[in-house]
Amino acid sequence: MAAVSARLPAFPWDKLEPYKATAAAHADGIVDLSVGTPVDPVPELIRAALVAASDSPGYPTVWGTVALRDAITGWLRGRLGASAVGHRNVLPVVGSKELVAWLPTQLGLGAGDKVAYPRLAYPTYEVGARLCGAEPVVYDDPTELDPAGLKLLWLNSPSNPTGRVLPKEELIRIVAWAREHGILVFSDECYLELGWEAEPVSVLHDEVCGGSYEGLVAVHSLSKRSNLAGYRAAFIAGDPEVLGELLEIRKHGGMMTPAPVQAAVVAALGDDAHVAEQRGRYAARREALRGALEAHGFRIEHSEASLYLWATRDEPCWQTVAHLAELGILVAPGDFYGEAGANFVRVAFTATDERVAAAVKRLGA
């Protein structure tokens, strides 16, 4: 066990604890804008579906119910423009983080293989590579990578942490390059429903993939769009050969989405009203925080999508974290996401309206 854990970087969030204590000591309490966990209620129609399916004494299937696969494929066609998807193109997973962390292992990667991800990125891409003994590689432009030994290429649009959106033309170029070199592309699109100043596009869109999902898989989650982080509800979609292999492995591993959660996902994907309502909440919080941060001397870069503002005062990120902690505001240091983030902080706008208002007031004091 020690040999496996020794491959991994130190868990970054532990380093934030002293600053969390400082922020929590504020007279009006902490405003936690660090993790980005949903705080708003789970929509009633989703909770009702969960309750209705709660008498589920039998084992669920890894591939999910027919109703779930119908809901996922319907959403993929209508929302992503993936017109050719069928049941063999989808697979539910137990939250997207589990998938990201264990994917290289389940693909059979190991020593001598490379896993690439953006220079500024969700830390679990690196964790997944290290768990299986593969070599993690960062990029600015993936098409400039040496394709030798590169077995898995992670895209992330909209980006966590920066909120950057890859334009359709860039996706087309990257997909063509990856296919030319036989490199499997997994595109993390968990924030796709949260575009503000740009419209995110999936790698499964007909105009990006040419109507073929060969070598392409998209990752989607209901954690942010539907406030279901606590349900661990996500799915992947794309190349049927890749998903078929993962299905067999995950069946042996017992990686099953609970039956009540499957029913909840069906309800969530079938309703757009709650998504629009939640977007409205986030849009208002984003606008308020962005204005307050800029007035306080911050510069916001990218941030055209997702649930975060990528902010800097052109100083070391931990200095910024300490400054905001003294105001009772906790944010994530940019170096959690790579050395290139050393002068930035990631500010989530997932706090309640009351807490966001408190942060705005403190930034303006």
GROMACS .gro file of C-alpha atoms in nm:
model
  365
    1MET     CA    1   0.000   0.000   0.000
    2ALA     CA    2   0.278   0.241   0.087
    3ALA     CA    3   0.442   0.171  -0.247
    4VAL     CA    4   0.128   0.286  -0.433
    5SER     CA    5   0.063   0.596  -0.223
    6ALA     CA    6   0.430   0.693  -0.260
    7ARG     CA    7   0.369   0.743  -0.633
    8LEU     CA    8   0.119   1.019  -0.562
    9PRO     CA    9   0.172   1.388  -0.489
   10ALA     CA   10   0.081   1.522  -0.145
   11PHE     CA   11  -0.293   1.581  -0.114
   12PRO     CA   12  -0.302   1.955  -0.191
   13TRP     CA   13  -0.604   2.058   0.012
   14ASP     CA   14  -0.432   1.971   0.339
   15LYS     CA   15  -0.199   2.269   0.281
   16LEU     CA   16  -0.498   2.503   0.288
   17GLU     CA   17  -0.605   2.415   0.645
   18PRO     CA   18  -0.418   2.697   0.827
   19TYR     CA   19  -0.570   2.956   0.593
   20LYS     CA   20  -0.913   2.802   0.642
   21ALA     CA   21  -0.869   2.846   1.017
   22THR     CA   22  -0.779   3.213   0.968
   23ALA     CA   23  -1.082   3.271   0.746
   24ALA     CA   24  -1.310   3.088   0.988
   25ALA     CA   25  -1.204   3.325   1.267
   26HIS     CA   26  -1.364   3.624   1.088
   27ALA     CA   27  -1.635   3.784   1.297
   28ASP     CA   28  -1.895   3.718   1.028
   29GLY     CA   29  -1.771   3.366   0.952
   30ILE     CA   30  -1.590   3.211   0.661
   31VAL     CA   31  -1.685   3.255   0.296
   32ASP     CA   32  -1.552   2.935   0.142
   33LEU     CA   33  -1.488   2.984  -0.230
   34SER     CA   34  -1.219   2.718  -0.251
   35VAL     CA   35  -1.359   2.376  -0.336
   36GLY     CA   36  -1.651   2.456  -0.566
   37THR     CA   37  -1.903   2.217  -0.415
   38PRO     CA   38  -2.272   2.281  -0.494
   39VAL     CA   39  -2.471   2.440  -0.210
   40ASP     CA   40  -2.815   2.487  -0.365
   41PRO     CA   41  -3.100   2.236  -0.319
   42VAL     CA   42  -3.133   1.926  -0.531
   43PRO     CA   43  -3.432   1.996  -0.758
   44GLU     CA   44  -3.754   1.844  -0.631
   45LEU     CA   45  -3.826   1.636  -0.941
   46ILE     CA   46  -3.486   1.466  -0.902
   47ARG     CA   47  -3.539   1.395  -0.533
   48ALA     CA   48  -3.885   1.258  -0.612
   49ALA     CA   49  -3.736   1.019  -0.869
   50LEU     CA   50  -3.475   0.904  -0.616
   51VAL     CA   51  -3.739   0.840  -0.351
   52ALA     CA   52  -3.966   0.657  -0.595
   53ALA     CA   53  -3.680   0.420  -0.681
   54SER     CA   54  -3.557   0.381  -0.323
   55ASP     CA   55  -3.711   0.034  -0.283
   56SER     CA   56  -3.432  -0.126  -0.489
   57PRO     CA   57  -3.322  -0.442  -0.308
   58GLY     CA   58  -3.149  -0.603  -0.607
   59TYR     CA   59  -2.811  -0.531  -0.761
   60PRO     CA   60  -2.807  -0.262  -1.031
   61THR     CA   61  -2.623  -0.326  -1.355
   62VAL     CA   62  -2.300  -0.152  -1.448
   63TRP     CA   63  -2.437  -0.057  -1.792
   64GLY     CA   64  -2.748   0.092  -1.633
   65THR     CA   65  -3.114   0.055  -1.710
   66VAL     CA   66  -3.255   0.093  -2.058
   67ALA     CA   67  -3.431   0.407  -1.935
   68LEU     CA   68  -3.098   0.552  -1.823
   69ARG     CA   69  -2.926   0.475  -2.152
   70ASP     CA   70  -3.221   0.624  -2.339
   71ALA     CA   71  -3.197   0.940  -2.129
   72ILE     CA   72  -2.822   0.974  -2.182
   73THR     CA   73  -2.836   0.916  -2.558
   74GLY     CA   74  -3.129   1.154  -2.593
   75TRP     CA   75  -2.940   1.425  -2.406
   76LEU     CA   76  -2.626   1.367  -2.612
   77ARG     CA   77  -2.817   1.409  -2.936
   78GLY     CA   78  -3.017   1.711  -2.827
   79ARG     CA   79  -2.757   1.899  -2.622
   80LEU     CA   80  -2.422   1.801  -2.773
   81GLY     CA   81  -2.517   1.753  -3.137
   82ALA     CA   82  -2.397   1.391  -3.133
   83SER     CA   83  -2.655   1.260  -3.377
   84ALA     CA   84  -2.526   0.903  -3.418
   85VAL     CA   85  -2.507   0.788  -3.054
   86GLY     CA   86  -2.675   0.466  -2.940
   87HIS     CA   87  -2.664   0.252  -2.630
   88ARG     CA   88  -2.320   0.108  -2.714
   89ASN     CA   89  -2.182   0.461  -2.704
   90VAL     CA   90  -2.268   0.529  -2.337
   91LEU     CA   91  -2.164   0.406  -1.993
   92PRO     CA   92  -2.268   0.542  -1.652
   93VAL     CA   93  -1.989   0.588  -1.396
   94VAL     CA   94  -1.980   0.644  -1.020
   95GLY     CA   95  -1.892   1.012  -1.035
   96SER     CA   96  -1.638   1.154  -1.278
   97LYS     CA   97  -1.344   1.172  -1.033
   98GLU     CA   98  -1.344   0.795  -0.989
   99LEU     CA   99  -1.337   0.758  -1.366
  100VAL     CA  100  -1.051   1.005  -1.412
  101ALA     CA  101  -0.840   0.852  -1.136
  102TRP     CA  102  -0.874   0.490  -1.245
  103LEU     CA  103  -0.911   0.521  -1.622
  104PRO     CA  104  -0.543   0.468  -1.713
  105THR     CA  105  -0.535   0.156  -1.495
  106GLN     CA  106  -0.854   0.022  -1.652
  107LEU     CA  107  -0.710   0.089  -1.998
  108GLY     CA  108  -0.414  -0.130  -1.909
  109LEU     CA  109  -0.157   0.150  -1.918
  110GLY     CA  110   0.164   0.130  -1.720
  111ALA     CA  111   0.539   0.184  -1.730
  112GLY     CA  112   0.654   0.315  -2.066
  113ASP     CA  113   0.316   0.470  -2.150
  114LYS     CA  114   0.243   0.842  -2.139
  115VAL     CA  115  -0.072   1.025  -2.026
  116ALA     CA  116  -0.099   1.390  -2.131
  117TYR     CA  117  -0.311   1.669  -1.985
  118PRO     CA  118  -0.312   2.052  -1.990
  119ARG     CA  119  -0.033   2.241  -1.812
  120LEU     CA  120  -0.299   2.394  -1.586
  121ALA     CA  121  -0.532   2.111  -1.493
  122TYR     CA  122  -0.746   1.920  -1.249
  123PRO     CA  123  -0.489   1.732  -1.036
  124THR     CA  124  -0.660   1.393  -1.076
  125TYR     CA  125  -0.534   1.357  -1.435
  126GLU     CA  126  -0.181   1.330  -1.294
  127VAL     CA  127  -0.299   1.104  -1.013
  128GLY     CA  128  -0.452   0.862  -1.264
  129ALA     CA  129  -0.126   0.837  -1.455
  130ARG     CA  130   0.079   0.782  -1.142
  131LEU     CA  131  -0.155   0.518  -0.999
  132CYS     CA  132  -0.083   0.288  -1.293
  133GLY     CA  133   0.286   0.377  -1.323
  134ALA     CA  134   0.251   0.568  -1.650
  135GLU     CA  135   0.442   0.890  -1.721
  136PRO     CA  136   0.239   1.212  -1.677
  137VAL     CA  137   0.308   1.475  -1.946
  138VAL     CA  138   0.177   1.833  -1.957
  139TYR     CA  139   0.111   2.039  -2.268
  140ASP     CA  140   0.017   2.385  -2.392
  141ASP     CA  141  -0.082   2.257  -2.737
  142PRO     CA  142  -0.124   1.878  -2.751
  143THR     CA  143  -0.033   1.865  -3.120
  144GLU     CA  144   0.320   1.973  -3.027
  145LEU     CA  145   0.369   1.661  -2.811
  146ASP     CA  146   0.588   1.372  -2.919
  147PRO     CA  147   0.326   1.106  -3.002
  148ALA     CA  148   0.565   0.818  -2.928
  149GLY     CA  149   0.431   0.625  -2.630
  150LEU     CA  150   0.142   0.866  -2.580
  151LYS     CA  151  -0.158   0.646  -2.514
  152LEU     CA  152  -0.410   0.880  -2.349
  153LEU     CA  153  -0.471   1.249  -2.417
  154TRP     CA  154  -0.693   1.444  -2.177
  155LEU     CA  155  -0.875   1.751  -2.302
  156ASN     CA  156  -1.066   1.974  -2.062
  157SER     CA  157  -1.306   2.230  -2.200
  158PRO     CA  158  -1.437   2.428  -2.021
  159SER     CA  159  -1.121   2.414  -1.816
  160ASN     CA  160  -1.088   2.360  -1.446
  161PRO     CA  161  -0.931   2.584  -1.313
  162THR     CA  162  -0.912   2.856  -1.579
  163GLY     CA  163  -1.257   2.841  -1.739
  164ARG     CA  164  -1.099   2.847  -2.085
  165VAL     CA  165  -1.310   2.707  -2.370
  166LEU     CA  166  -1.151   2.533  -2.667
  167PRO     CA  167  -1.304   2.667  -2.991
  168LYS     CA  168  -1.459   2.421  -3.233
  169GLU     CA  169  -1.182   2.472  -3.487
  170GLU     CA  170  -0.918   2.387  -3.227
  171LEU     CA  171  -1.104   2.072  -3.127
  172ILE     CA  172  -1.126   1.964  -3.492
  173ARG     CA  173  -0.750   2.013  -3.532
  174ILE     CA  174  -0.664   1.822  -3.213
  175VAL     CA  175  -0.897   1.533  -3.294
  176ALA     CA  176  -0.748   1.498  -3.642
  177TRP     CA  177  -0.393   1.496  -3.500
  178ALA     CA  178  -0.480   1.237  -3.232
  179ARG     CA  179  -0.646   1.009  -3.485
  180GLU     CA  180  -0.348   1.040  -3.720
  181HIS     CA  181  -0.123   0.910  -3.442
  182GLY     CA  182  -0.363   0.655  -3.292
  183ILE     CA  183  -0.394   0.837  -2.959
  184LEU     CA  184  -0.707   0.790  -2.748
  185VAL     CA  185  -0.874   1.120  -2.654
  186PHE     CA  186  -1.080   1.160  -2.338
  187SER     CA  187  -1.249   1.500  -2.321
  188ASP     CA  188  -1.356   1.618  -1.975
  189GLU     CA  189  -1.665   1.827  -2.048
  190CYS     CA  190  -1.819   1.837  -1.700
  191TYR     CA  191  -1.870   2.216  -1.714
  192LEU     CA  192  -2.016   2.223  -2.064
  193GLU     CA  193  -2.354   2.353  -1.945
  194LEU     CA  194  -2.185   2.654  -1.783
  195GLY     CA  195  -2.060   2.872  -2.068
  196TRP     CA  196  -2.082   3.247  -1.999
  197GLU     CA  197  -1.879   3.435  -2.260
  198ALA     CA  198  -1.825   3.139  -2.494
  199GLU     CA  199  -2.034   2.842  -2.605
  200PRO     CA  200  -1.855   2.516  -2.520
  201VAL     CA  201  -1.855   2.244  -2.785
  202SER     CA  202  -1.817   1.870  -2.732
  203VAL     CA  203  -1.571   1.648  -2.915
  204LEU     CA  204  -1.876   1.435  -2.997
  205HIS     CA  205  -2.042   1.716  -3.194
  206ASP     CA  206  -2.095   1.602  -3.551
  207GLU     CA  207  -1.883   1.887  -3.689
  208VAL     CA  208  -1.591   1.802  -3.461
  209CYS     CA  209  -1.580   1.423  -3.492
  210GLY     CA  210  -1.723   1.391  -3.845
  211GLY     CA  211  -2.001   1.164  -3.722
  212SER     CA  212  -1.755   0.898  -3.602
  213TYR     CA  213  -1.662   0.844  -3.238
  214GLU     CA  214  -1.351   0.641  -3.314
  215GLY     CA  215  -1.081   0.723  -3.060
  216LEU     CA  216  -1.299   0.973  -2.874
  217VAL     CA  217  -1.474   0.963  -2.537
  218ALA     CA  218  -1.646   1.252  -2.359
  219VAL     CA  219  -1.687   1.269  -1.980
  220HIS     CA  220  -1.998   1.432  -1.832
  221SER     CA  221  -2.123   1.487  -1.480
  222LEU     CA  222  -2.447   1.596  -1.317
  223SER     CA  223  -2.270   1.732  -1.010
  224LYS     CA  224  -2.264   2.093  -1.125
  225ARG     CA  225  -2.557   2.127  -1.369
  226SER     CA  226  -2.806   1.954  -1.136
  227ASN     CA  227  -2.646   1.991  -0.787
  228LEU     CA  228  -2.587   1.615  -0.769
  229ALA     CA  229  -2.231   1.604  -0.636
  230GLY     CA  230  -2.358   1.402  -0.341
  231TYR     CA  231  -2.522   1.147  -0.574
  232ARG     CA  232  -2.200   1.059  -0.764
  233ALA     CA  233  -2.378   1.068  -1.098
  234ALA     CA  234  -2.180   1.084  -1.421
  235PHE     CA  235  -2.136   0.907  -1.754
  236ILE     CA  236  -1.898   0.870  -2.046
  237ALA     CA  237  -1.987   0.856  -2.413
  238GLY     CA  238  -1.812   0.786  -2.741
  239ASP     CA  239  -1.608   0.506  -2.899
  240PRO     CA  240  -1.804   0.180  -2.853
  241GLU     CA  241  -1.490  -0.034  -2.859
  242VAL     CA  242  -1.335   0.161  -2.571
  243LEU     CA  243  -1.660   0.171  -2.373
  244GLY     CA  244  -1.721  -0.199  -2.433
  245GLU     CA  245  -1.382  -0.283  -2.286
  246LEU     CA  246  -1.439  -0.055  -1.988
  247LEU     CA  247  -1.783  -0.209  -1.934
  248GLU     CA  248  -1.634  -0.557  -1.906
  249ILE     CA  249  -1.367  -0.440  -1.663
  250ARG     CA  250  -1.609  -0.241  -1.452
  251LYS     CA  251  -1.851  -0.536  -1.436
  252HIS     CA  252  -1.576  -0.744  -1.278
  253GLY     CA  253  -1.494  -0.457  -1.044
  254GLY     CA  254  -1.855  -0.403  -0.936
  255MET     CA  255  -1.851  -0.035  -1.035
  256MET     CA  256  -2.227   0.011  -1.031
  257THR     CA  257  -2.424   0.333  -1.009
  258PRO     CA  258  -2.692   0.273  -0.741
  259ALA     CA  259  -3.038   0.208  -0.885
  260PRO     CA  260  -3.203   0.509  -0.715
  261VAL     CA  261  -2.930   0.734  -0.852
  262GLN     CA  262  -2.985   0.594  -1.202
  263ALA     CA  263  -3.353   0.689  -1.174
  264ALA     CA  264  -3.256   1.036  -1.052
  265VAL     CA  265  -3.028   1.084  -1.354
  266VAL     CA  266  -3.312   0.995  -1.589
  267ALA     CA  267  -3.524   1.268  -1.430
  268ALA     CA  268  -3.239   1.520  -1.434
  269LEU     CA  269  -3.150   1.470  -1.800
  270GLY     CA  270  -3.514   1.496  -1.899
  271ASP     CA  271  -3.562   1.843  -1.751
  272ASP     CA  272  -3.403   2.168  -1.872
  273ALA     CA  273  -3.589   2.407  -1.641
  274HIS     CA  274  -3.382   2.331  -1.331
  275VAL     CA  275  -3.059   2.369  -1.532
  276ALA     CA  276  -3.163   2.716  -1.649
  277GLU     CA  277  -3.263   2.811  -1.295
  278GLN     CA  278  -2.928   2.703  -1.154
  279ARG     CA  279  -2.741   2.882  -1.433
  280GLY     CA  280  -2.923   3.198  -1.333
  281ARG     CA  281  -2.804   3.164  -0.974
  282TYR     CA  282  -2.447   3.112  -1.082
  283ALA     CA  283  -2.454   3.395  -1.334
  284ALA     CA  284  -2.560   3.644  -1.065
  285ARG     CA  285  -2.295   3.524  -0.821
  286ARG     CA  286  -2.029   3.531  -1.093
  287GLU     CA  287  -2.112   3.889  -1.189
  288ALA     CA  288  -2.108   4.007  -0.826
  289LEU     CA  289  -1.779   3.840  -0.740
  290ARG     CA  290  -1.606   3.940  -1.060
  291GLY     CA  291  -1.692   4.306  -1.010
  292ALA     CA  292  -1.581   4.299  -0.647
  293LEU     CA  293  -1.252   4.124  -0.724
  294GLU     CA  294  -1.166   4.364  -1.006
  295ALA     CA  295  -1.246   4.663  -0.786
  296HIS     CA  296  -1.016   4.513  -0.522
  297GLY     CA  297  -0.724   4.506  -0.766
  298PHE     CA  298  -0.755   4.163  -0.923
  299ARG     CA  299  -0.725   4.081  -1.291
  300ILE     CA  300  -0.946   3.801  -1.425
  301GLU     CA  301  -0.808   3.584  -1.705
  302HIS     CA  302  -1.007   3.340  -1.920
  303SER     CA  303  -1.306   3.243  -1.699
  304GLU     CA  304  -1.541   3.247  -1.998
  305ALA     CA  305  -1.707   2.929  -1.865
  306SER     CA  306  -1.721   2.692  -1.564
  307LEU     CA  307  -1.784   2.776  -1.198
  308TYR     CA  308  -1.461   2.963  -1.128
  309LEU     CA  309  -1.286   3.294  -1.171
  310TRP     CA  310  -0.914   3.264  -1.247
  311ALA     CA  311  -0.781   3.569  -1.068
  312THR     CA  312  -0.443   3.731  -1.000
  313ARG     CA  313  -0.285   4.031  -0.829
  314ASP     CA  314   0.049   3.945  -0.995
  315GLU     CA  315   0.191   3.808  -0.672
  316PRO     CA  316   0.261   3.457  -0.539
  317CYS     CA  317  -0.066   3.270  -0.502
  318TRP     CA  318  -0.013   3.184  -0.136
  319GLN     CA  319   0.031   3.553  -0.060
  320THR     CA  320  -0.307   3.615  -0.221
  321VAL     CA  321  -0.461   3.323  -0.029
  322ALA     CA  322  -0.330   3.470   0.298
  323HIS     CA  323  -0.460   3.819   0.212
  324LEU     CA  324  -0.809   3.692   0.138
  325ALA     CA  325  -0.810   3.465   0.442
  326GLU     CA  326  -0.762   3.774   0.659
  327LEU     CA  327  -1.087   3.900   0.505
  328GLY     CA  328  -1.256   3.571   0.593
  329ILE     CA  329  -1.253   3.450   0.230
  330LEU     CA  330  -1.098   3.114   0.138
  331VAL     CA  331  -0.985   3.048  -0.220
  332ALA     CA  332  -0.774   2.781  -0.390
  333PRO     CA  333  -0.410   2.862  -0.473
  334GLY     CA  334  -0.332   2.835  -0.841
  335ASP     CA  335  -0.032   2.608  -0.793
  336PHE     CA  336  -0.271   2.329  -0.693
  337TYR     CA  337  -0.332   2.302  -1.068
  338GLY     CA  338   0.027   2.325  -1.190
  339GLU     CA  339   0.334   2.544  -1.162
  340ALA     CA  340   0.192   2.778  -1.427
  341GLY     CA  341  -0.074   2.883  -1.176
  342ALA     CA  342   0.177   3.011  -0.920
  343ASN     CA  343   0.053   3.372  -0.940
  344PHE     CA  344  -0.320   3.294  -0.959
  345VAL     CA  345  -0.603   3.185  -0.735
  346ARG     CA  346  -0.919   2.999  -0.828
  347VAL     CA  347  -1.234   3.158  -0.691
  348ALA     CA  348  -1.547   2.943  -0.695
  349PHE     CA  349  -1.888   3.107  -0.712
  350THR     CA  350  -2.071   2.812  -0.559
  351ALA     CA  351  -2.139   2.974  -0.220
  352THR     CA  352  -2.490   3.083  -0.121
  353ASP     CA  353  -2.620   3.424  -0.221
  354GLU     CA  354  -2.577   3.539   0.139
  355ARG     CA  355  -2.212   3.428   0.154
  356VAL     CA  356  -2.134   3.578  -0.186
  357ALA     CA  357  -2.284   3.907  -0.069
  358ALA     CA  358  -2.063   3.888   0.240
  359ALA     CA  359  -1.754   3.837   0.024
  360VAL     CA  360  -1.847   4.129  -0.199
  361LYS     CA  361  -1.888   4.352   0.107
  362ARG     CA  362  -1.551   4.250   0.252
  363LEU     CA  363  -1.370   4.303  -0.078
  364GLY     CA  364  -1.515   4.652  -0.097
  365ALA     CA  365  -1.427   4.752   0.258
   0.00000   0.00000   0.00000
